[in-house]
Amino acid sequence: MHRPLYFAFALTLLFAAPAGAGEDEPIFAPGDHCVAYRTLKNMWFGSEVEVIGRSCEVDAKLVPADGETGAHIVVSVPVKSLHSGNVLRNGTVADLLGVKLQPDLRFTSDAIDVAALRGPLASGGFVLPGTLSIGEKPYPVAFPLEIAGQGDARTISGRLDTTFAAFDIEV
């Protein structure tokens, strides 16, 4: 069975206070600078419950691209900082995400021309391709991003709909 999974985030990459993001109900409060996952867990008698794990221990930075023009957006979050409200689940998720091999989940965007971002910033969104590294394994991903705000008060939020199987994770 392919369990649905999505990663969501609200990040301050300029001088912003992030907006909410979510499916049925918001995962983030206004002003959060966080990353989260949301999935379904099978419970007794075949019922499913929604599980949300989140961390606000997020490091996001713009890093110059080696030998290329432009820069990479690098976002990392300590795996052990993802909290779902259940200590046992948090440990299991950390193990599933390869915390012993790589203590941080890390997204590194493909090189982008910072000047070329002016168009997408004005239009309200774009898709940011890059690599999500989990347990020292790289996975190509493309995050659809939404941009809100004006001037220096921009917020960037996004959501990647995927499955555990896409990251070679067997639940």
XYZ file of N, CA, C and O in Angstrom:
684
model
N 0.852 -1.178 0.000
C 0.000 0.000 0.000
C 0.896 1.239 0.000
O 1.882 1.298 0.704
N 0.567 2.213 -0.806
C 1.319 3.460 -0.856
C 0.642 4.498 0.022
O -0.400 5.028 -0.323
N 1.204 4.729 1.185
C 0.662 5.708 2.126
C 0.891 7.109 1.595
O 1.995 7.449 1.196
N -0.149 7.934 1.604
C 0.052 9.326 1.179
C 0.894 10.056 2.220
O 0.856 9.754 3.400
N 1.662 10.983 1.732
C 2.538 11.771 2.586
C 2.690 13.119 1.938
O 2.771 13.217 0.720
N 2.681 14.166 2.728
C 3.104 15.419 2.144
C 3.898 16.227 3.127
O 3.742 16.116 4.328
N 4.842 16.941 2.558
C 5.659 17.867 3.322
C 5.118 19.252 3.047
O 4.823 19.594 1.906
N 4.969 20.039 4.068
C 4.504 21.416 3.917
C 5.469 22.311 4.669
O 6.147 21.875 5.584
N 5.543 23.543 4.248
C 6.397 24.464 4.961
C 5.925 25.884 4.781
O 5.213 26.213 3.846
N 6.314 26.707 5.717
C 6.135 28.149 5.642
C 7.484 28.717 6.059
O 7.952 28.450 7.158
N 8.136 29.424 5.172
C 9.496 29.875 5.428
C 9.648 31.365 5.225
O 9.046 31.951 4.336
N 10.494 31.922 6.024
C 10.886 33.314 5.873
C 12.178 33.327 5.077
O 13.217 32.957 5.600
N 12.117 33.705 3.819
C 13.329 33.760 3.016
C 13.732 35.188 2.687
O 14.783 35.410 2.139
N 12.891 36.133 2.985
C 13.277 37.529 2.811
C 13.167 38.181 4.178
O 13.955 37.901 5.044
N 12.188 39.028 4.380
C 11.970 39.637 5.683
C 10.515 39.425 6.060
O 9.802 40.348 6.370
N 10.070 38.170 6.026
C 8.651 37.883 6.068
C 8.216 37.183 7.342
O 9.005 36.616 8.057
N 6.919 37.205 7.553
C 6.269 36.393 8.575
C 5.385 35.413 7.816
O 4.480 35.815 7.111
N 5.668 34.085 7.874
C 4.993 33.102 7.048
C 3.481 33.025 7.240
O 2.967 33.269 8.316
N 2.828 32.636 6.167
C 1.378 32.446 6.170
C 1.062 30.993 6.485
O 1.932 30.148 6.457
N -0.199 30.693 6.749
C -0.614 29.327 7.034
C -0.598 28.466 5.791
O -0.640 28.939 4.682
N -0.507 27.147 5.970
C -0.543 26.194 4.872
C -1.211 24.945 5.405
O -1.058 24.613 6.566
N -1.951 24.248 4.587
C -2.545 23.022 5.067
C -3.563 22.480 4.106
O -3.824 23.058 3.076
N -4.142 21.354 4.451
C -5.125 20.719 3.593
C -6.509 21.062 4.124
O -7.142 21.982 3.655
N -6.982 20.334 5.117
C -8.297 20.599 5.665
C -8.257 21.666 6.755
O -9.195 22.424 6.928
N -7.198 21.667 7.517
C -7.035 22.672 8.554
C -5.581 23.113 8.552
O -4.702 22.377 8.133
N -5.308 24.307 8.997
C -3.940 24.817 8.943
C -2.988 24.008 9.827
O -3.360 23.566 10.911
N -1.784 23.825 9.322
C -0.721 23.190 10.100
C 0.057 24.266 10.839
O 0.532 24.050 11.934
N 0.168 25.432 10.228
C 0.988 26.498 10.780
C 0.144 27.668 11.252
O -0.877 27.979 10.660
N 0.620 28.307 12.285
C -0.002 29.536 12.760
C 0.671 30.720 12.073
O 1.817 30.605 11.625
N -0.013 31.846 11.968
C 0.635 33.028 11.401
C 1.919 33.337 12.173
O 1.955 33.261 13.393
N 2.973 33.624 11.431
C 4.251 33.932 12.044
C 5.169 32.736 12.209
O 6.322 32.888 12.590
N 4.686 31.519 11.928
C 5.535 30.337 12.035
C 6.576 30.307 10.923
O 6.353 30.811 9.823
N 7.700 29.695 11.224
C 8.798 29.444 10.294
C 9.093 27.961 10.482
O 9.916 27.586 11.312
N 8.321 27.086 9.805
C 8.280 25.669 10.153
C 8.232 24.764 8.938
O 7.966 25.199 7.826
N 8.441 23.472 9.202
C 8.299 22.398 8.232
C 7.416 21.340 8.886
O 7.487 21.145 10.099
N 6.606 20.647 8.084
C 5.741 19.616 8.652
C 5.539 18.481 7.663
O 5.751 18.639 6.465
N 5.140 17.336 8.204
C 4.655 16.250 7.364
C 3.255 15.913 7.826
O 2.881 16.134 8.972
N 2.454 15.391 6.913
C 1.101 14.956 7.237
C 0.878 13.631 6.509
O 1.197 13.503 5.335
N 0.336 12.635 7.220
C 0.066 11.339 6.627
C -1.081 10.678 7.383
O -1.583 11.226 8.360
N -1.491 9.513 6.925
C -2.523 8.730 7.590
C -1.889 7.512 8.225
O -0.974 6.915 7.672
N -2.384 7.122 9.405
C -1.899 5.948 10.108
C -3.072 5.010 10.336
O -4.139 5.439 10.766
N -2.856 3.721 10.030
C -3.877 2.714 10.309
C -3.948 2.469 11.799
O -2.927 2.303 12.467
N -5.163 2.451 12.313
C -5.378 2.169 13.729
C -6.166 0.873 13.833
O -6.438 0.207 12.849
N -6.589 0.568 15.029
C -7.353 -0.652 15.267
C -8.628 -0.660 14.448
O -9.230 0.375 14.184
N -9.038 -1.849 14.073
C -10.285 -2.086 13.358
C -10.359 -1.333 12.033
O -11.424 -0.949 11.578
N -9.207 -1.083 11.431
C -9.186 -0.505 10.092
C -9.400 0.990 9.998
O -9.461 1.528 8.899
N -9.528 1.662 11.111
C -9.719 3.111 11.025
C -8.376 3.788 10.769
O -7.321 3.245 11.062
N -8.439 4.960 10.179
C -7.235 5.735 9.909
C -7.306 7.056 10.652
O -8.378 7.646 10.770
N -6.167 7.482 11.154
C -6.084 8.787 11.807
C -5.016 9.604 11.102
O -4.044 9.066 10.583
N -5.237 10.880 11.085
C -4.266 11.779 10.487
C -3.149 12.052 11.480
O -3.402 12.299 12.662
N -1.921 11.996 11.007
C -0.757 12.282 11.836
C -0.045 13.484 11.227
O 0.218 13.526 10.022
N 0.249 14.447 12.064
C 1.003 15.623 11.645
C 2.209 15.744 12.558
O 2.077 15.739 13.774
N 3.377 15.818 11.955
C 4.603 16.074 12.700
C 5.180 17.381 12.191
O 5.200 17.617 10.993
N 5.609 18.229 13.103
C 6.139 19.517 12.660
C 7.356 19.911 13.470
O 7.540 19.457 14.584
N 8.139 20.769 12.853
C 9.312 21.330 13.507
C 9.452 22.784 13.100
O 9.271 23.126 11.926
N 9.773 23.604 14.053
C 10.053 25.010 13.757
C 11.542 25.304 13.926
O 11.945 26.457 13.967
N 12.345 24.249 13.980
C 13.803 24.389 14.023
C 14.331 24.316 12.593
O 15.003 23.360 12.206
N 14.004 25.317 11.812
C 14.306 25.325 10.388
C 15.427 26.316 10.092
O 15.416 27.437 10.595
N 16.384 25.878 9.284
C 17.439 26.761 8.808
C 17.261 26.898 7.300
O 17.278 25.893 6.585
N 17.050 28.102 6.825
C 16.893 28.359 5.393
C 17.870 29.453 4.993
O 17.956 30.482 5.661
N 18.625 29.192 3.924
C 19.599 30.187 3.490
C 19.801 30.115 1.984
O 19.466 29.125 1.340
N 20.353 31.164 1.450
C 20.714 31.272 0.050
C 22.221 31.057 -0.030
O 22.983 31.768 0.639
N 22.669 30.057 -0.801
C 24.079 29.704 -0.891
C 24.542 29.889 -2.333
O 23.899 29.353 -3.255
N 25.641 30.628 -2.560
C 26.143 30.801 -3.929
C 26.420 29.449 -4.584
O 26.907 28.522 -3.940
N 26.101 29.337 -5.865
C 26.328 28.104 -6.620
C 27.793 28.049 -7.052
O 28.316 29.014 -7.603
N 28.465 26.936 -6.791
C 29.857 26.769 -7.188
C 29.968 26.667 -8.701
O 29.298 25.844 -9.330
N 30.800 27.517 -9.296
C 31.059 27.451 -10.724
C 29.874 27.783 -11.607
O 29.913 27.573 -12.809
N 28.794 28.243 -11.033
C 27.603 28.593 -11.800
C 27.173 29.995 -11.388
O 27.572 30.496 -10.352
N 26.365 30.596 -12.230
C 25.761 31.848 -11.791
C 24.551 31.503 -10.946
O 23.956 30.446 -11.098
N 24.204 32.359 -10.057
C 23.028 32.141 -9.231
C 23.361 31.541 -7.889
O 24.497 31.603 -7.417
N 22.342 30.955 -7.284
C 22.478 30.435 -5.928
C 21.521 29.267 -5.728
O 20.643 29.013 -6.552
N 21.711 28.580 -4.620
C 20.825 27.495 -4.197
C 20.097 27.946 -2.941
O 20.686 28.598 -2.083
N 18.833 27.570 -2.832
C 18.115 27.719 -1.573
C 18.319 26.401 -0.833
O 18.036 25.329 -1.376
N 18.847 26.479 0.383
C 19.107 25.280 1.181
C 18.266 25.381 2.451
O 18.369 26.353 3.196
N 17.429 24.367 2.661
C 16.568 24.315 3.837
C 16.895 23.017 4.574
O 16.890 21.946 3.970
N 17.197 23.127 5.858
C 17.446 21.922 6.644
C 16.677 21.991 7.955
O 16.408 23.064 8.482
N 16.322 20.805 8.429
C 15.581 20.686 9.683
C 16.060 19.419 10.388
O 16.178 18.366 9.755
N 16.397 19.490 11.671
C 16.806 18.285 12.399
C 15.650 17.277 12.452
O 14.531 17.617 12.841
N 15.935 16.048 12.048
C 14.907 15.003 12.045
C 14.309 14.827 13.431
O 13.097 14.696 13.583
N 15.143 14.866 14.461
C 14.650 14.656 15.829
C 13.805 15.814 16.337
O 13.202 15.704 17.401
N 13.735 16.904 15.593
C 12.898 18.024 16.034
C 11.474 17.913 15.503
O 10.623 18.723 15.855
N 11.181 16.895 14.669
C 9.815 16.682 14.165
C 8.981 16.064 15.282
O 9.261 14.958 15.738
N 7.965 16.789 15.727
C 7.130 16.328 16.838
C 5.688 16.159 16.394
O 5.116 17.047 15.761
N 5.115 14.995 16.752
C 3.747 14.675 16.362
C 2.804 14.587 17.548
O 1.625 14.282 17.374
N 3.316 14.798 18.763
C 2.486 14.651 19.944
C 2.551 13.258 20.541
O 1.868 12.955 21.508
N 3.373 12.378 19.947
C 3.517 11.018 20.439
C 5.007 10.685 20.428
O 5.613 10.548 19.363
N 5.622 10.534 21.599
C 7.061 10.323 21.711
C 7.508 9.058 20.986
O 8.536 9.054 20.299
N 6.750 7.964 21.118
C 7.120 6.719 20.440
C 7.080 6.901 18.923
O 7.973 6.441 18.211
N 6.044 7.556 18.412
C 5.940 7.808 16.977
C 7.104 8.676 16.502
O 7.681 8.436 15.447
N 7.461 9.691 17.289
C 8.561 10.574 16.896
C 9.852 9.777 16.703
O 10.585 10.011 15.752
N 10.117 8.825 17.596
C 11.312 7.982 17.471
C 11.244 7.090 16.250
O 12.243 6.913 15.535
N 10.063 6.525 15.982
C 9.889 5.673 14.818
C 10.079 6.471 13.532
O 10.750 6.021 12.601
N 9.502 7.658 13.473
C 9.646 8.509 12.289
C 11.118 8.880 12.094
O 11.634 8.837 10.970
N 11.815 9.221 13.170
C 13.238 9.556 13.070
C 14.019 8.381 12.485
O 14.874 8.566 11.611
N 13.719 7.158 12.951
C 14.389 5.973 12.399
C 14.046 5.777 10.926
O 14.928 5.489 10.112
N 12.765 5.933 10.575
C 12.350 5.785 9.176
C 13.049 6.794 8.271
O 13.355 6.497 7.115
N 13.312 7.990 8.804
C 13.949 9.045 8.020
C 15.473 8.989 8.088
O 16.152 9.908 7.620
N 16.027 7.913 8.629
C 17.468 7.695 8.607
C 18.274 8.641 9.456
O 19.377 9.035 9.076
N 17.768 8.988 10.628
C 18.440 9.953 11.496
C 19.861 9.522 11.862
O 20.736 10.372 12.044
N 20.124 8.220 11.944
C 21.468 7.762 12.306
C 22.468 7.996 11.175
O 23.661 8.139 11.420
N 21.991 8.018 9.945
C 22.862 8.283 8.799
C 22.997 9.771 8.503
O 24.044 10.236 8.064
N 21.913 10.504 8.706
C 21.882 11.938 8.406
C 20.936 12.597 9.391
O 19.733 12.396 9.331
N 21.449 13.418 10.306
C 20.597 13.979 11.352
C 19.601 15.042 10.872
O 18.641 15.326 11.577
N 19.806 15.591 9.681
C 18.912 16.634 9.157
C 18.260 16.196 7.854
O 18.903 15.555 7.025
N 16.985 16.550 7.677
C 16.385 16.522 6.349
C 16.920 17.757 5.651
O 16.991 18.833 6.239
N 17.303 17.622 4.375
C 17.890 18.773 3.697
C 17.350 18.874 2.270
O 17.395 17.910 1.511
N 16.824 20.045 1.945
C 16.407 20.346 0.580
C 17.382 21.358 0.010
O 17.651 22.390 0.633
N 17.926 21.046 -1.168
C 18.806 21.971 -1.880
C 18.207 22.197 -3.252
O 18.048 21.249 -4.033
N 17.850 23.432 -3.531
C 17.250 23.733 -4.829
C 18.294 23.631 -5.926
O 19.500 23.714 -5.670
N 17.834 23.422 -7.140
C 18.717 23.574 -8.286
C 19.189 25.021 -8.281
O 18.548 25.888 -7.670
N 20.300 25.294 -8.964
C 20.801 26.667 -9.022
C 19.744 27.562 -9.661
O 19.126 27.199 -10.663
N 19.523 28.702 -9.033
C 18.549 29.660 -9.558
C 19.219 31.013 -9.719
O 20.110 31.374 -8.949
N 18.797 31.716 -10.728
C 19.268 33.082 -10.949
C 18.391 33.985 -10.096
O 17.190 34.109 -10.343
N 18.990 34.573 -9.070
C 18.220 35.377 -8.125
C 17.475 36.501 -8.845
O 16.318 36.794 -8.538
N 18.103 37.106 -9.850
C 17.437 38.178 -10.603
C 16.221 37.640 -11.356
O 15.224 38.333 -11.515
N 16.306 36.372 -11.787
C 15.189 35.773 -12.530
C 13.988 35.493 -11.627
O 12.897 35.212 -12.126
N 14.161 35.558 -10.314
C 13.052 35.331 -9.392
C 12.074 36.497 -9.346
O 10.981 36.359 -8.823
N 12.451 37.640 -9.893
C 11.556 38.799 -9.826
C 10.202 38.511 -10.476
O 9.176 38.901 -9.950
N 10.193 37.814 -11.597
C 8.933 37.471 -12.256
C 8.059 36.582 -11.397
O 6.901 36.910 -11.123
N 8.581 35.434 -10.931
C 7.775 34.577 -10.066
C 7.343 35.259 -8.770
O 6.242 35.023 -8.285
N 8.201 36.100 -8.199
C 7.817 36.813 -6.986
C 6.614 37.700 -7.241
O 5.714 37.810 -6.415
N 6.595 38.329 -8.422
C 5.468 39.202 -8.772
C 4.215 38.403 -9.103
O 3.102 38.844 -8.829
N 4.374 37.194 -9.671
C 3.215 36.409 -10.095
C 2.566 35.628 -8.971
O 1.459 35.139 -9.116
N 3.264 35.463 -7.846
C 2.662 34.775 -6.707
C 3.052 33.328 -6.557
O 2.598 32.660 -5.636
N 3.904 32.799 -7.444
C 4.318 31.422 -7.244
C 5.120 30.855 -8.384
O 5.157 31.414 -9.481
N 5.761 29.725 -8.102
C 6.515 28.985 -9.101
C 6.852 27.617 -8.532
O 6.601 27.347 -7.354
N 7.415 26.753 -9.357
C 7.833 25.432 -8.917
C 9.347 25.460 -8.764
O 10.061 25.888 -9.672
N 9.827 25.021 -7.600
C 11.249 25.041 -7.299
C 11.785 23.611 -7.308
O 11.529 22.841 -6.387
N 12.535 23.235 -8.356
C 13.120 21.890 -8.389
C 14.377 21.825 -7.538
O 15.057 22.838 -7.317
N 14.677 20.628 -7.059
C 15.877 20.445 -6.261
C 15.981 19.010 -5.784
O 15.350 18.105 -6.331
N 16.761 18.828 -4.728
C 17.023 17.502 -4.176
C 16.678 17.505 -2.698
O 17.132 18.369 -1.950
N 15.875 16.528 -2.282
C 15.560 16.320 -0.876
C 16.417 15.152 -0.417
O 16.320 14.049 -0.975
N 17.270 15.381 0.561
C 18.177 14.356 1.058
C 17.631 13.808 2.376
O 17.429 14.551 3.338
N 17.379 12.490 2.382
C 16.829 11.794 3.543
C 17.708 10.587 3.810
O 17.855 9.725 2.939
N 18.312 10.521 4.990
C 19.154 9.374 5.330
C 20.298 9.172 4.359
O 20.614 8.046 3.990
N 20.907 10.246 3.925
C 22.016 10.283 2.973
C 21.639 9.817 1.571
O 22.514 9.521 0.768
N 20.354 9.734 1.272
C 19.911 9.380 -0.078
C 19.271 10.607 -0.714
O 18.387 11.226 -0.116
N 19.711 10.960 -1.929
C 19.135 12.121 -2.616
C 17.910 11.722 -3.443
O 17.917 10.687 -4.112
N 16.872 12.558 -3.375
C 15.657 12.328 -4.153
C 15.294 13.614 -4.881
O 15.137 14.659 -4.243
N 15.158 13.547 -6.211
C 14.736 14.755 -6.932
C 13.275 15.062 -6.622
O 12.433 14.159 -6.598
N 12.999 16.314 -6.339
C 11.638 16.766 -6.040
C 11.428 18.129 -6.691
O 12.380 18.792 -7.096
N 10.200 18.531 -6.774
C 9.855 19.871 -7.270
C 8.751 20.412 -6.368
O 7.638 19.879 -6.356
N 9.084 21.436 -5.584
C 8.138 22.026 -4.642
C 7.348 23.140 -5.325
O 7.932 24.134 -5.747
N 6.016 23.009 -5.414
C 5.202 24.147 -5.850
C 5.172 25.170 -4.713
O 4.888 24.823 -3.569
N 5.518 26.397 -5.017
C 5.595 27.445 -4.002
C 4.539 28.510 -4.224
O 4.216 28.840 -5.367
N 4.033 29.038 -3.131
C 3.137 30.190 -3.165
C 3.845 31.332 -2.463
O 4.440 31.143 -1.399
N 3.761 32.498 -3.042
C 4.411 33.675 -2.480
C 3.345 34.700 -2.177
O 2.510 35.009 -3.024
N 3.368 35.208 -0.965
C 2.393 36.210 -0.553
C 3.132 37.411 0.011
O 4.272 37.318 0.445
N 2.455 38.533 0.018
C 3.034 39.746 0.583
C 3.591 40.652 -0.489
O 3.595 40.324 -1.673
N 4.073 41.797 -0.054
C 4.619 42.788 -0.971
C 5.901 43.357 -0.390
O 6.126 43.329 0.818
N 6.740 43.900 -1.268
C 7.976 44.526 -0.827
C 8.857 43.551 -0.085
O 9.074 42.431 -0.530
N 9.344 43.971 1.075
C 10.232 43.126 1.870
C 9.477 42.150 2.767
O 10.094 41.346 3.451
N 8.164 42.203 2.789
C 7.366 41.338 3.656
C 6.791 40.182 2.848
O 5.590 39.996 2.757
N 7.646 39.377 2.239
C 7.202 38.228 1.444
C 7.236 36.954 2.276
O 8.134 36.759 3.083
N 6.264 36.104 2.057
C 6.258 34.788 2.686
C 6.224 33.747 1.584
O 5.603 33.952 0.538
N 6.902 32.653 1.830
C 6.932 31.553 0.871
C 6.418 30.313 1.576
O 6.905 29.964 2.651
N 5.430 29.669 0.985
C 4.927 28.421 1.545
C 4.778 27.428 0.406
O 4.660 27.804 -0.763
N 4.816 26.164 0.740
C 4.703 25.144 -0.291
C 4.273 23.829 0.293
O 4.254 23.630 1.510
N 3.926 22.936 -0.610
C 3.460 21.613 -0.200
C 3.830 20.624 -1.285
O 3.553 20.847 -2.463
N 4.452 19.519 -0.891
C 4.839 18.457 -1.804
C 3.993 17.237 -1.494
O 4.132 16.646 -0.419
N 3.092 16.873 -2.394
C 2.279 15.669 -2.230
C 3.066 14.492 -2.781
O 3.498 14.520 -3.936
N 3.244 13.454 -1.973
C 4.047 12.310 -2.384
C 3.648 11.090 -1.556
O 2.598 11.103 -0.914
N 4.459 10.055 -1.569
C 4.235 8.857 -0.753
C 5.541 8.488 -0.065
O 6.628 8.926 -0.467
N 5.452 7.659 0.972
C 6.658 7.151 1.614
C 7.477 6.334 0.611
O 8.702 6.387 0.609
N 6.779 5.565 -0.232
C 7.470 4.717 -1.214
C 8.358 5.536 -2.154
O 9.396 5.047 -2.595
N 7.979 6.773 -2.442
C 8.793 7.610 -3.321
C 10.163 7.885 -2.714
O 11.100 8.245 -3.437
N 10.306 7.710 -1.393
C 11.574 7.924 -0.706
C 12.129 6.602 -0.171
O 12.933 6.592 0.769
N 11.678 5.501 -0.771
C 12.163 4.165 -0.392
C 11.951 3.872 1.095
O 12.758 3.203 1.724
N 10.859 4.407 1.654
C 10.538 4.200 3.064
C 9.381 3.208 3.147
O 8.313 3.448 2.606
N 9.634 2.096 3.844
C 8.584 1.109 4.048
C 8.020 1.291 5.447
O 8.738 1.173 6.436
N 6.730 1.594 5.521
C 6.083 1.835 6.812
C 5.462 0.543 7.309
O 4.797 -0.148 6.594
